[in-house]
Short mmCIF file of C-alpha atoms and ligand atoms in Angstrom, two decimals:
data_model
loop_
_atom_site.label_atom_id
_atom_site.label_comp_id
_atom_site.label_asym_id
_atom_site.label_seq_id
_atom_site.Cartn_x
_atom_site.Cartn_y
_atom_site.Cartn_z
CA MET A 1 0.00 0.00 0.00
CA ALA A 2 1.39 3.33 -0.98
CA ASP A 3 1.93 5.82 1.78
CA LYS A 4 -0.54 8.67 1.89
CA ILE A 5 0.61 12.24 1.38
CA LEU A 6 -0.06 14.96 3.91
CA LYS A 7 -0.72 17.88 1.60
CA LYS A 8 -0.16 20.66 4.04
CA LEU A 9 1.07 20.94 7.64
CA LYS A 10 1.71 23.90 9.89
CA ILE A 11 4.80 23.51 12.07
CA LYS A 12 4.78 25.74 15.14
CA VAL A 13 8.26 25.50 16.55
CA TRP A 14 10.30 27.09 19.34
CA ARG A 15 13.12 29.28 18.00
CA GLN A 16 15.82 30.54 20.32
CA ASN A 17 19.18 31.85 19.17
CA ASN A 18 21.26 30.83 22.16
CA ALA A 19 21.03 30.05 25.86
CA LYS A 20 20.77 33.73 26.79
CA SER A 21 18.22 34.98 24.24
CA LYS A 22 14.50 34.93 24.91
CA GLY A 23 13.09 32.74 22.18
CA LYS A 24 9.61 32.56 20.67
CA PHE A 25 7.38 30.38 18.52
CA GLU A 26 7.50 30.61 14.72
CA THR A 27 5.04 28.89 12.42
CA TYR A 28 6.15 27.42 9.08
CA THR A 29 4.11 25.71 6.39
CA ILE A 30 5.31 22.51 4.79
CA GLU A 31 3.71 20.62 1.92
CA ASN A 32 3.53 17.09 0.51
CA ILE A 33 4.96 15.02 3.34
CA SER A 34 4.64 11.25 2.99
CA THR A 35 3.04 9.50 5.98
CA GLY A 36 5.80 6.95 5.59
CA SER A 37 8.55 9.40 6.43
CA SER A 38 9.84 9.72 9.95
CA PHE A 39 9.29 12.83 12.03
CA LEU A 40 12.95 13.76 11.79
CA GLU A 41 12.87 13.35 8.00
CA MET A 42 10.02 15.84 7.97
CA MET A 43 12.26 18.16 10.05
CA ASP A 44 15.08 17.68 7.51
CA ILE A 45 12.76 18.58 4.63
CA LEU A 46 11.55 21.64 6.53
CA ASN A 47 15.14 22.67 7.23
CA ASN A 48 16.06 22.36 3.53
CA GLN A 49 13.12 24.57 2.73
CA LEU A 50 14.21 27.12 5.36
CA ILE A 51 17.78 27.17 4.03
CA GLU A 52 16.45 27.84 0.53
CA GLU A 53 14.38 30.69 1.93
CA GLY A 54 17.46 32.07 3.63
CA ILE A 55 16.20 31.27 7.14
CA ASP A 56 18.44 29.73 9.81
CA PRO A 57 17.58 25.98 9.96
CA ILE A 58 16.02 24.62 13.16
CA ALA A 59 18.55 23.05 15.52
CA PHE A 60 17.46 19.71 16.99
CA ASP A 61 19.31 16.76 18.48
CA HIS A 62 19.60 13.42 16.70
CA ASP A 63 22.21 10.76 16.17
CA CYS A 64 21.49 7.06 15.64
CA ARG A 65 17.98 7.54 14.25
CA GLU A 66 17.19 3.99 15.23
CA GLY A 67 15.90 4.43 18.75
CA ILE A 68 18.93 3.33 20.72
CA CYS A 69 21.14 6.30 21.50
CA GLY A 70 18.70 8.62 23.32
CA THR A 71 19.93 11.76 21.59
CA CYS A 72 16.72 12.85 19.87
CA SER A 73 14.24 14.73 22.01
CA LEU A 74 11.34 17.12 21.15
CA TYR A 75 8.09 17.79 22.99
CA ILE A 76 5.56 17.30 20.19
CA ASN A 77 1.90 18.28 20.55
CA GLY A 78 2.17 18.23 24.33
CA ARG A 79 4.04 14.94 24.70
CA PRO A 80 7.72 13.96 24.83
CA HIS A 81 8.63 12.06 21.65
CA GLY A 82 5.17 12.88 20.29
CA PRO A 83 1.87 11.04 19.90
CA ASP A 84 3.07 7.44 20.02
CA THR A 85 4.04 5.17 22.89
CA GLU A 86 7.32 3.36 23.53
CA VAL A 87 9.14 5.21 20.76
CA THR A 88 11.78 7.89 20.48
CA THR A 89 11.20 10.85 18.16
CA CYS A 90 13.41 9.27 15.49
CA GLN A 91 11.06 6.27 15.48
CA LEU A 92 7.94 8.41 15.24
CA HIS A 93 6.26 8.43 11.83
CA MET A 94 4.20 11.03 10.05
CA ARG A 95 1.27 8.62 9.82
CA LYS A 96 0.53 9.67 13.39
CA PHE A 97 -0.52 13.12 12.09
CA LYS A 98 -3.44 14.42 10.07
CA ASP A 99 -3.46 16.54 6.95
CA GLY A 100 -3.85 20.24 7.70
CA GLU A 101 -2.80 19.80 11.33
CA THR A 102 -0.70 22.31 13.28
CA ILE A 103 2.16 20.46 14.97
CA THR A 104 3.63 22.20 18.01
CA ILE A 105 7.27 21.40 18.76
CA GLU A 106 8.95 22.53 21.98
CA PRO A 107 12.26 21.67 23.64
CA TRP A 108 12.36 19.62 26.87
CA ARG A 109 11.42 22.11 29.58
CA ALA A 110 13.29 21.86 32.87
CA ARG A 111 15.53 24.13 34.91
CA ALA A 112 18.19 21.42 34.83
CA PHE A 113 17.97 21.15 31.00
CA PRO A 114 18.59 24.71 29.73
CA VAL A 115 18.00 25.40 26.04
CA ILE A 116 21.22 25.77 24.03
CA LYS A 117 19.58 26.63 20.71
CA ASP A 118 16.06 26.15 19.34
CA LEU A 119 15.10 22.59 20.32
CA VAL A 120 18.48 21.49 21.63
CA VAL A 121 18.80 21.33 25.41
CA ASP A 122 21.84 20.74 27.57
CA ARG A 123 21.51 17.32 29.21
CA THR A 124 24.90 17.41 30.94
CA ALA A 125 22.97 17.18 34.21
CA PHE A 126 22.39 13.46 33.52
CA GLU A 127 26.13 12.94 33.09
CA LYS A 128 26.77 14.68 36.39
CA ILE A 129 24.28 12.40 38.13
CA LEU A 130 26.02 9.36 36.66
CA GLN A 131 29.40 10.66 37.74
CA ALA A 132 28.04 10.97 41.29
CA GLY A 133 27.54 7.22 41.62
CA GLY A 134 26.39 5.42 38.49
CA PHE A 135 29.34 3.06 38.46
CA VAL A 136 30.95 0.15 40.30
CA SER A 137 34.34 0.98 41.75
CA VAL A 138 36.37 -2.19 41.33
CA ASN A 139 39.82 -2.61 39.93
CA THR A 140 39.44 -3.93 36.45
CA GLY A 141 41.38 -7.10 35.72
CA GLY A 142 40.94 -9.93 33.30
CA VAL A 143 37.41 -10.73 32.12
CA PRO A 144 35.94 -13.36 34.49
CA ASP A 145 34.48 -16.55 33.03
CA ALA A 146 30.75 -16.48 32.41
CA ASN A 147 28.63 -17.81 35.29
CA THR A 148 31.43 -17.67 37.86
CA ILE A 149 29.13 -15.39 39.84
CA PRO A 150 25.70 -17.00 40.05
CA ILE A 151 22.89 -14.50 39.45
CA ASN A 152 19.22 -15.25 39.94
CA ARG A 153 17.42 -15.11 36.62
CA ASP A 154 14.71 -12.70 37.82
CA ASP A 155 17.35 -10.33 39.14
CA ALA A 156 19.24 -10.49 35.87
CA GLU A 157 16.02 -9.73 33.96
CA GLU A 158 15.09 -6.80 36.18
CA SER A 159 18.60 -5.45 35.95
CA MET A 160 18.52 -5.69 32.17
CA ASP A 161 15.11 -4.00 32.01
CA ALA A 162 16.47 -1.08 34.02
CA ALA A 163 19.63 -0.99 31.93
CA ALA A 164 17.48 -0.37 28.85
CA CYS A 165 17.35 3.33 29.82
CA ILE A 166 18.96 5.38 27.05
CA GLY A 167 19.19 8.61 29.05
CA CYS A 168 16.96 10.58 26.69
CA GLY A 169 15.32 12.71 29.38
CA ALA A 170 11.72 12.15 28.27
CA CYS A 171 10.87 11.24 31.86
CA VAL A 172 11.97 14.70 33.02
CA ALA A 173 10.13 16.35 30.12
CA ALA A 174 6.93 14.41 30.84
CA CYS A 175 6.93 14.96 34.59
CA LYS A 176 4.87 17.84 35.90
CA ASN A 177 7.65 18.38 38.47
CA SER A 178 10.57 17.99 36.03
CA SER A 179 11.78 15.17 38.23
CA ALA A 180 14.61 12.89 37.14
CA MET A 181 13.58 10.07 39.48
CA LEU A 182 12.85 7.52 36.75
CA PHE A 183 16.25 8.02 35.14
CA VAL A 184 18.08 7.90 38.49
CA SER A 185 16.08 4.89 39.64
CA ALA A 186 16.91 3.01 36.43
CA LYS A 187 20.61 3.74 36.89
CA VAL A 188 20.51 2.76 40.56
CA SER A 189 18.45 -0.38 39.91
CA HIS A 190 20.43 -1.98 37.12
CA LEU A 191 23.46 -1.98 39.41
CA ALA A 192 21.69 -2.70 42.71
CA LYS A 193 20.18 -5.88 41.28
CA LEU A 194 23.60 -7.42 40.59
CA PRO A 195 26.14 -8.72 43.12
CA GLN A 196 28.89 -6.43 41.86
CA GLY A 197 26.69 -3.37 42.25
CA LYS A 198 25.06 -4.32 45.54
CA VAL A 199 28.16 -3.46 47.57
CA GLU A 200 27.83 0.26 46.93
CA ALA A 201 24.03 0.37 46.62
CA LYS A 202 23.47 2.65 49.62
CA SER A 203 26.07 5.29 48.94
CA ARG A 204 25.17 5.21 45.26
CA ALA A 205 21.50 5.99 45.94
CA LYS A 206 22.44 8.74 48.37
CA ASN A 207 25.01 10.42 46.15
CA MET A 208 22.97 10.26 42.96
CA VAL A 209 19.85 11.64 44.67
CA SER A 210 21.75 14.52 46.27
CA LYS A 211 23.28 15.34 42.89
CA MET A 212 19.84 15.23 41.29
CA ASP A 213 18.47 17.65 43.90
CA GLU A 214 21.46 19.95 43.62
CA LEU A 215 21.06 20.23 39.84
CA GLY A 216 17.54 21.60 40.20
CA PHE A 217 15.34 18.68 39.18
CA GLY A 218 11.97 18.54 40.97
CA GLY A 219 10.79 15.80 43.32
CA CYS A 220 8.71 12.77 42.39
CA THR A 221 4.99 12.74 43.22
CA ASN A 222 4.27 9.36 41.65
CA THR A 223 2.10 10.60 38.78
CA GLN A 224 3.58 7.83 36.63
CA ALA A 225 3.74 10.09 33.56
CA CYS A 226 7.45 9.20 33.19
CA GLU A 227 6.78 5.50 32.76
CA ALA A 228 3.97 6.16 30.27
CA GLU A 229 6.18 8.42 28.14
CA CYS A 230 9.47 6.53 28.49
CA PRO A 231 10.50 5.06 25.12
CA LYS A 232 11.90 2.03 26.96
CA SER A 233 8.95 1.64 29.39
CA ILE A 234 11.18 1.79 32.45
CA SER A 235 8.90 0.84 35.36
CA ILE A 236 8.23 3.12 38.33
CA THR A 237 8.81 0.11 40.56
CA ASN A 238 12.46 1.09 40.07
CA ILE A 239 11.58 4.35 41.83
CA ALA A 240 10.20 2.33 44.75
CA ARG A 241 13.53 0.51 44.88
CA LEU A 242 15.45 3.79 44.79
CA ASN A 243 13.26 5.16 47.61
CA ARG A 244 13.95 2.01 49.62
CA GLU A 245 17.72 2.13 49.04
CA TYR A 246 17.81 5.84 49.85
CA LEU A 247 15.66 5.67 53.00
CA VAL A 248 17.61 2.71 54.37
CA ALA A 249 20.86 4.54 53.63
CA ARG A 250 19.72 7.70 55.41
CA ILE A 251 18.21 5.93 58.39
CA SER A 252 21.24 3.72 58.97
CA GLU A 253 23.76 6.55 58.86
CA MET B 1 18.33 15.20 59.71
CA SER B 2 17.16 18.67 58.63
CA LYS B 3 18.86 18.05 55.30
CA PHE B 4 16.96 14.80 54.93
CA LEU B 5 13.60 16.48 55.54
CA THR B 6 14.15 18.98 52.73
CA ALA B 7 15.81 16.62 50.22
CA SER B 8 13.52 15.40 47.45
CA ILE B 9 12.92 11.91 48.82
CA GLY B 10 12.86 13.27 52.38
CA ARG B 11 10.08 15.71 51.50
CA LYS B 12 8.11 12.85 50.04
CA PHE B 13 8.79 10.73 53.11
CA VAL B 14 7.23 13.41 55.31
CA MET B 15 4.18 13.61 53.02
CA SER B 16 3.81 9.86 53.00
CA LEU B 17 4.06 9.31 56.76
CA SER B 18 1.76 12.23 57.59
CA GLY B 19 -0.64 11.07 54.86
CA LEU B 20 -0.72 7.51 56.21
CA PHE B 21 -1.33 8.83 59.72
CA LEU B 22 -4.19 11.02 58.48
CA MET B 23 -5.66 8.06 56.59
CA VAL B 24 -5.84 6.05 59.82
CA PHE B 25 -7.57 8.94 61.55
CA ILE B 26 -10.00 9.44 58.67
CA ALA B 27 -11.01 5.77 58.87
CA VAL B 28 -11.51 5.79 62.66
CA HIS B 29 -13.42 9.07 62.44
CA LEU B 30 -15.72 7.60 59.78
CA GLY B 31 -16.30 4.47 61.83
CA LEU B 32 -17.43 6.53 64.80
CA ASN B 33 -19.61 8.85 62.74
CA LEU B 34 -21.42 6.00 61.02
CA LEU B 35 -23.00 5.35 64.45
CA LEU B 36 -25.13 8.41 63.57
CA ILE B 37 -27.11 6.43 61.04
CA PHE B 38 -27.31 3.13 62.88
CA ASP B 39 -29.19 4.32 65.94
CA ASN B 40 -31.92 6.94 65.58
CA SER B 41 -32.15 7.53 69.32
CA GLY B 42 -28.63 8.94 69.06
CA GLU B 43 -27.51 7.11 72.21
CA LEU B 44 -24.88 5.03 70.45
CA PHE B 45 -23.30 8.04 68.75
CA ASN B 46 -23.41 10.15 71.91
CA GLN B 47 -21.70 7.43 73.90
CA GLY B 48 -19.09 7.02 71.18
CA ALA B 49 -18.43 10.75 71.02
CA HIS B 50 -18.30 10.95 74.81
CA PHE B 51 -15.81 8.08 74.96
CA MET B 52 -13.62 9.81 72.38
CA ALA B 53 -13.79 13.13 74.25
CA THR B 54 -12.82 11.62 77.60
CA ASN B 55 -10.51 8.73 76.74
CA PRO B 56 -6.94 9.62 77.84
CA LEU B 57 -5.34 7.97 74.79
CA ILE B 58 -7.51 10.06 72.46
CA LYS B 59 -6.68 13.16 74.49
CA VAL B 60 -3.00 12.53 73.85
CA MET B 61 -3.64 11.84 70.17
CA GLU B 62 -5.60 15.05 69.57
CA PRO B 63 -2.64 17.46 69.48
CA ILE B 64 -0.57 14.89 67.56
CA LEU B 65 -3.35 14.73 65.01
CA GLY B 66 -3.38 18.51 64.74
CA LEU B 67 0.37 18.44 64.21
CA GLY B 68 -0.05 15.74 61.57
CA PHE B 69 -2.40 18.00 59.62
CA VAL B 70 -0.11 21.01 59.96
CA ILE B 71 2.95 19.06 58.79
CA HIS B 72 1.10 17.50 55.85
CA ILE B 73 -0.27 20.87 54.74
CA VAL B 74 2.90 22.95 55.25
CA TRP B 75 5.04 20.33 53.48
CA SER B 76 2.56 20.02 50.63
CA PHE B 77 2.87 23.71 49.78
CA PHE B 78 6.65 23.64 50.23
CA LEU B 79 7.06 20.54 48.07
CA GLU B 80 4.77 21.77 45.31
CA PHE B 81 6.58 25.11 45.29
CA VAL B 82 9.99 23.47 44.83
CA ASN B 83 8.57 21.26 42.08
CA TRP B 84 6.94 24.23 40.36
CA LYS B 85 10.28 26.08 40.33
CA ALA B 86 11.96 23.15 38.58
CA ARG B 87 10.34 24.23 35.29
CA PRO B 88 10.88 27.99 34.90
CA VAL B 89 9.61 28.07 31.29
CA LYS B 90 6.30 26.22 30.99
CA TYR B 91 5.10 24.28 27.95
CA ALA B 92 2.80 26.08 25.51
CA GLN B 93 0.89 22.89 24.76
CA LYS B 94 0.47 20.03 27.18
CA ASN B 95 -1.28 16.72 26.70
CA MET B 96 -0.82 14.89 29.98
CA SER B 97 -4.17 13.17 30.35
CA GLY B 98 -3.09 9.93 28.69
CA ALA B 99 0.03 9.51 30.78
CA SER B 100 -1.17 10.27 34.31
CA THR B 101 -4.41 10.50 36.28
CA TRP B 102 -6.10 13.83 36.90
CA ALA B 103 -5.98 13.26 40.66
CA SER B 104 -2.23 12.66 40.65
CA ARG B 105 -1.64 15.96 38.85
CA ASN B 106 -3.95 17.94 41.12
CA MET B 107 -3.12 16.76 44.63
CA LEU B 108 -2.53 20.30 45.89
CA VAL B 109 -5.80 21.63 44.49
CA LEU B 110 -7.67 18.66 45.96
CA GLY B 111 -5.86 19.01 49.28
CA ALA B 112 -6.51 22.75 49.46
CA LEU B 113 -10.24 22.21 48.79
CA VAL B 114 -10.29 19.53 51.49
CA LEU B 115 -8.64 22.08 53.79
CA VAL B 116 -11.36 24.67 53.08
CA PHE B 117 -13.95 22.03 53.86
CA LEU B 118 -12.11 21.02 57.05
CA ILE B 119 -12.21 24.60 58.33
CA ILE B 120 -15.96 24.86 57.70
CA HIS B 121 -16.44 21.43 59.29
CA MET B 122 -14.44 22.37 62.39
CA ILE B 123 -16.31 25.67 62.86
CA ASN B 124 -19.64 23.86 62.72
CA PHE B 125 -18.86 20.88 64.93
CA PHE B 126 -15.46 20.73 66.61
CA VAL B 127 -15.43 24.33 67.89
CA LYS B 128 -19.01 24.12 69.13
CA MET B 129 -18.53 20.81 70.92
CA LYS B 130 -15.16 21.66 72.37
CA PHE B 131 -15.31 25.37 73.16
CA THR B 132 -18.28 27.61 72.43
CA GLY B 133 -21.27 25.33 72.88
CA ASP B 134 -24.44 25.84 70.89
CA PRO B 135 -28.20 26.06 71.55
CA LEU B 136 -28.60 22.85 69.57
CA LEU B 137 -25.98 21.10 71.67
CA THR B 138 -28.11 20.05 74.64
CA GLU B 139 -27.13 17.74 77.50
CA VAL B 140 -28.33 14.17 77.97
CA THR B 141 -27.88 11.46 80.55
CA ILE B 142 -27.25 7.97 79.23
CA ASN B 143 -26.91 5.11 81.74
CA GLY B 144 -26.29 7.65 84.50
CA THR B 145 -23.51 9.50 82.64
CA HIS B 146 -24.02 13.12 81.83
CA MET B 147 -22.85 14.10 78.34
CA HIS B 148 -23.28 16.39 75.33
CA ASN B 149 -26.11 15.54 72.97
CA ALA B 150 -23.78 15.67 69.97
CA TYR B 151 -26.35 13.69 68.00
CA ALA B 152 -28.83 16.57 68.34
CA LEU B 153 -26.29 19.07 67.00
CA VAL B 154 -25.20 16.97 64.02
CA SER B 155 -28.66 15.80 62.99
CA ALA B 156 -30.20 19.28 63.35
CA THR B 157 -27.35 20.82 61.36
CA PHE B 158 -27.94 18.56 58.39
CA ILE B 159 -31.74 18.74 58.63
CA ASN B 160 -31.70 22.56 58.78
CA SER B 161 -28.94 23.42 56.33
CA THR B 162 -28.88 21.96 52.84
CA VAL B 163 -25.77 24.05 52.13
CA LEU B 164 -23.78 22.46 54.96
CA GLY B 165 -25.10 19.05 53.95
CA ILE B 166 -23.93 19.46 50.38
CA LEU B 167 -20.57 20.85 51.53
CA HIS B 168 -20.05 17.72 53.62
CA ILE B 169 -20.90 15.43 50.72
CA LEU B 170 -18.46 17.39 48.56
CA GLY B 171 -15.78 17.20 51.26
CA GLY B 172 -16.06 13.42 51.37
CA VAL B 173 -15.87 13.07 47.60
CA LEU B 174 -12.88 15.43 47.28
CA LEU B 175 -11.04 13.53 50.00
CA GLY B 176 -11.86 10.27 48.21
CA ILE B 177 -10.31 11.60 44.99
CA HIS B 178 -7.23 12.82 46.92
CA LEU B 179 -6.83 9.34 48.34
CA SER B 180 -7.45 7.52 45.05
CA HIS B 181 -3.90 8.67 44.27
CA GLY B 182 -2.61 9.27 47.80
CA PHE B 183 -3.13 5.77 49.15
CA TRP B 184 -0.94 3.75 46.77
CA SER B 185 1.40 6.70 46.38
CA SER B 186 2.29 6.67 50.07
CA PHE B 187 3.45 3.05 49.88
CA GLN B 188 5.41 3.72 46.70
CA THR B 189 7.12 6.64 48.47
CA LEU B 190 8.20 4.41 51.35
CA GLY B 191 9.66 1.94 48.87
CA LEU B 192 7.09 -0.70 49.82
CA ASN B 193 6.23 -1.53 46.26
CA ASN B 194 7.25 -3.81 43.42
CA LYS B 195 5.72 -5.12 40.23
CA ASN B 196 3.34 -7.45 42.08
CA TRP B 197 2.24 -4.94 44.68
CA LEU B 198 1.73 -1.94 42.39
CA GLN B 199 -1.64 -3.20 41.15
CA ARG B 200 -2.58 -4.50 44.61
CA TRP B 201 -1.93 -1.17 46.34
CA LYS B 202 -3.92 0.59 43.63
CA ALA B 203 -6.86 -1.79 44.03
CA ILE B 204 -6.85 -1.52 47.82
CA GLY B 205 -6.45 2.26 47.52
CA ASN B 206 -9.43 2.57 45.20
CA ILE B 207 -11.59 0.51 47.53
CA TYR B 208 -10.46 2.61 50.50
CA ALA B 209 -11.08 5.87 48.60
CA VAL B 210 -14.60 4.82 47.56
CA LEU B 211 -15.46 3.69 51.10
CA ILE B 212 -14.29 7.04 52.48
CA ALA B 213 -16.16 9.09 49.88
CA VAL B 214 -19.40 7.09 50.11
CA GLY B 215 -19.18 6.71 53.89
CA TYR B 216 -18.84 10.42 54.53
CA ALA B 217 -21.45 11.35 51.90
CA VAL B 218 -24.07 8.97 53.29
CA ILE B 219 -24.23 10.65 56.71
CA PRO B 220 -25.53 14.09 55.63
CA LEU B 221 -27.71 12.44 52.96
CA TYR B 222 -29.33 10.25 55.59
CA PHE B 223 -30.56 13.31 57.45
CA MET B 224 -31.25 15.49 54.41
CA LEU B 225 -33.47 12.83 52.85
CA GLY B 226 -35.34 12.28 56.11
CA MET B 227 -34.31 8.65 56.46
CA TYR B 228 -34.04 8.98 60.25
CA LYS B 229 -37.83 9.29 60.55
C1 HEM C 301 -7.71 14.50 55.75
C2 HEM C 301 -6.98 14.64 55.14
C3 HEM C 301 -5.88 14.17 54.25
C4 HEM C 301 -5.40 12.90 54.05
C5 HEM C 301 -5.90 11.62 54.69
C6 HEM C 301 -4.33 13.00 53.10
C7 HEM C 301 -3.59 11.94 52.64
C8 HEM C 301 -2.58 12.01 51.72
C9 HEM C 301 -1.76 10.93 51.28
C10 HEM C 301 -1.84 9.51 51.77
C11 HEM C 301 -0.89 11.41 50.35
C12 HEM C 301 0.18 10.63 49.58
C13 HEM C 301 1.55 10.83 50.12
C14 HEM C 301 2.59 10.23 49.22
O1 HEM C 301 2.45 10.26 48.01
O2 HEM C 301 3.59 9.73 49.72
C15 HEM C 301 -1.16 12.80 50.21
C16 HEM C 301 -0.49 13.63 49.34
C17 HEM C 301 -0.71 14.98 49.24
N1 HEM C 301 -1.53 15.74 50.04
FE1 HEM C 301 -2.84 15.03 51.37
N2 HEM C 301 -4.16 14.31 52.75
C18 HEM C 301 -5.10 15.05 53.44
C19 HEM C 301 -5.26 16.41 53.41
C20 HEM C 301 -4.48 17.28 52.65
C21 HEM C 301 -4.55 18.72 52.72
C22 HEM C 301 -5.46 19.51 53.63
C23 HEM C 301 -3.62 19.19 51.81
C24 HEM C 301 -3.27 20.59 51.44
C25 HEM C 301 -3.54 21.60 51.43
C26 HEM C 301 -3.01 18.06 51.17
C27 HEM C 301 -2.06 18.12 50.18
C28 HEM C 301 -1.42 17.05 49.62
C29 HEM C 301 -0.50 17.12 48.52
C30 HEM C 301 -0.08 18.37 47.75
C31 HEM C 301 -0.06 15.83 48.28
C32 HEM C 301 0.89 15.40 47.18
C33 HEM C 301 2.27 15.25 47.69
C34 HEM C 301 3.04 14.24 46.92
O3 HEM C 301 2.48 13.55 46.07
O4 HEM C 301 4.22 14.14 47.18
N3 HEM C 301 -3.54 16.90 51.72
N4 HEM C 301 -2.19 13.16 51.05
S1 SF4 C 302 14.01 6.42 32.11
FE1 SF4 C 302 13.11 6.29 30.03
S2 SF4 C 302 12.49 8.41 29.61
FE2 SF4 C 302 13.93 8.52 31.31
S3 SF4 C 302 15.94 8.86 30.42
FE3 SF4 C 302 15.72 6.63 30.63
S4 SF4 C 302 14.86 5.94 28.67
FE4 SF4 C 302 14.57 8.18 28.71
S1 FES C 303 18.39 9.58 17.43
FE1 FES C 303 19.15 7.94 18.67
S2 FES C 303 17.38 7.41 19.78
FE2 FES C 303 16.57 8.88 18.41
#
């Protein structure tokens, strides 16, 4: 079946020159977009058009374009990664939109994710949280043989599920409090579930949470919007685990 | 410790513990007040209210309960303010209804409305029974014990004032909605949750929330509809 053509779309997009400037919405018209093209392809076509018109192209983040790197972002029509579930923006297709529609595109909005230009935000805050404890401090040596450390299958599965987090920041963008709890809980959980990571579980939870607070993310109120909008469906039960690790760490100190 | 109470998970911990404490109170309070509709002579309710007013354990609990409310309310405004500041530039277009429940996004609004109701409720009952007295609040003697006829005050209030009756029904329903999110949320906050218990806490929480809403709404309705006759 041939893909349908969206004859005309209005793209209302956030334009901002740099981190310091104020920024505002601009609306552009784009024609003849195939429903089979991806959202980012539509953005590329729009940018070509803008360049031809002598307008500065829209800056947006992207890299792998296959849903695994977590670089693409965009808050599309009121939702992170747009009107589809369990996908990143690069995996979103134009068949999710209607002909004649106005599509509103905003950057992730959070104090901890300042806009650099247009739709590109600075997600260094996530790196800083990882540096605060998202690792296992052991001396690296030779690679151990497989299965020398027995790991319960359920634990391995839960750890792997949490490790699926690609650090995209959609959880922060979706949360009414701009909280990074889902991201932090995923990073704490995939290590806490394994014997190598268990050793430092308490200090890890404490350090990563303090870093998260310090960087200006909001607190979690369990709305569950993060899980619903996460492209990897990271479960909020990881947040319960983080709460548990953190509370035990604080009470026992 | 002070750092813990203002850290993100610490703030939540305070909300959760105070919320759980208030939920226990709300259930006990409902249990006692349901005596209003199970004995039209009012003796059962009056004895219950008298027991609560004189029991030493309850006397100790009263100020703690007040403190529980104050902590829950003060922290709720503090926590929501910090969270609000975490997004200095708001979104122009939001579509959050598919990803989270309305109640979970409006806990402060719901809580604040419950607070308004609580103040009206206290002025009409608690203050009169405890401090100022009221022409409707006569004295009775049951089994040789002299006590307030609290039943007379409550029943007359709802029979005479449709406005107060409706406000009480509304108060119960708003609290029920607050708890439809608050109940399971408080266990999640304490870390007492996993993939099996998530759905269980939600189911128990919904049952609890409905019981609270219906329970508190039935009492004024009972008198407003003349079912005591
Ligand atoms: C009788 C009364 C009340 C009960 C039983 C109650 C119960 C609860 C419970 C169990 C929670 C969940 C805590 C958690 O998620 O860990 C909660 C959250 C909340 N309550 Fe109340 N509450 C009551 C009154 C109020 C009042 C009067 C206010 C405010 C003015 C209020 C504001 C809030 C807010 C803003 C939250 C959300 C906090 C969060 O999710 O972290 N509540 N309440
Ligand atoms: S938890 Fe999900 S939404 Fe948040 S950063 Fe990881 S993959 Fe993205
Ligand atoms: S560009 Fe890599 S996940 Fe979208």
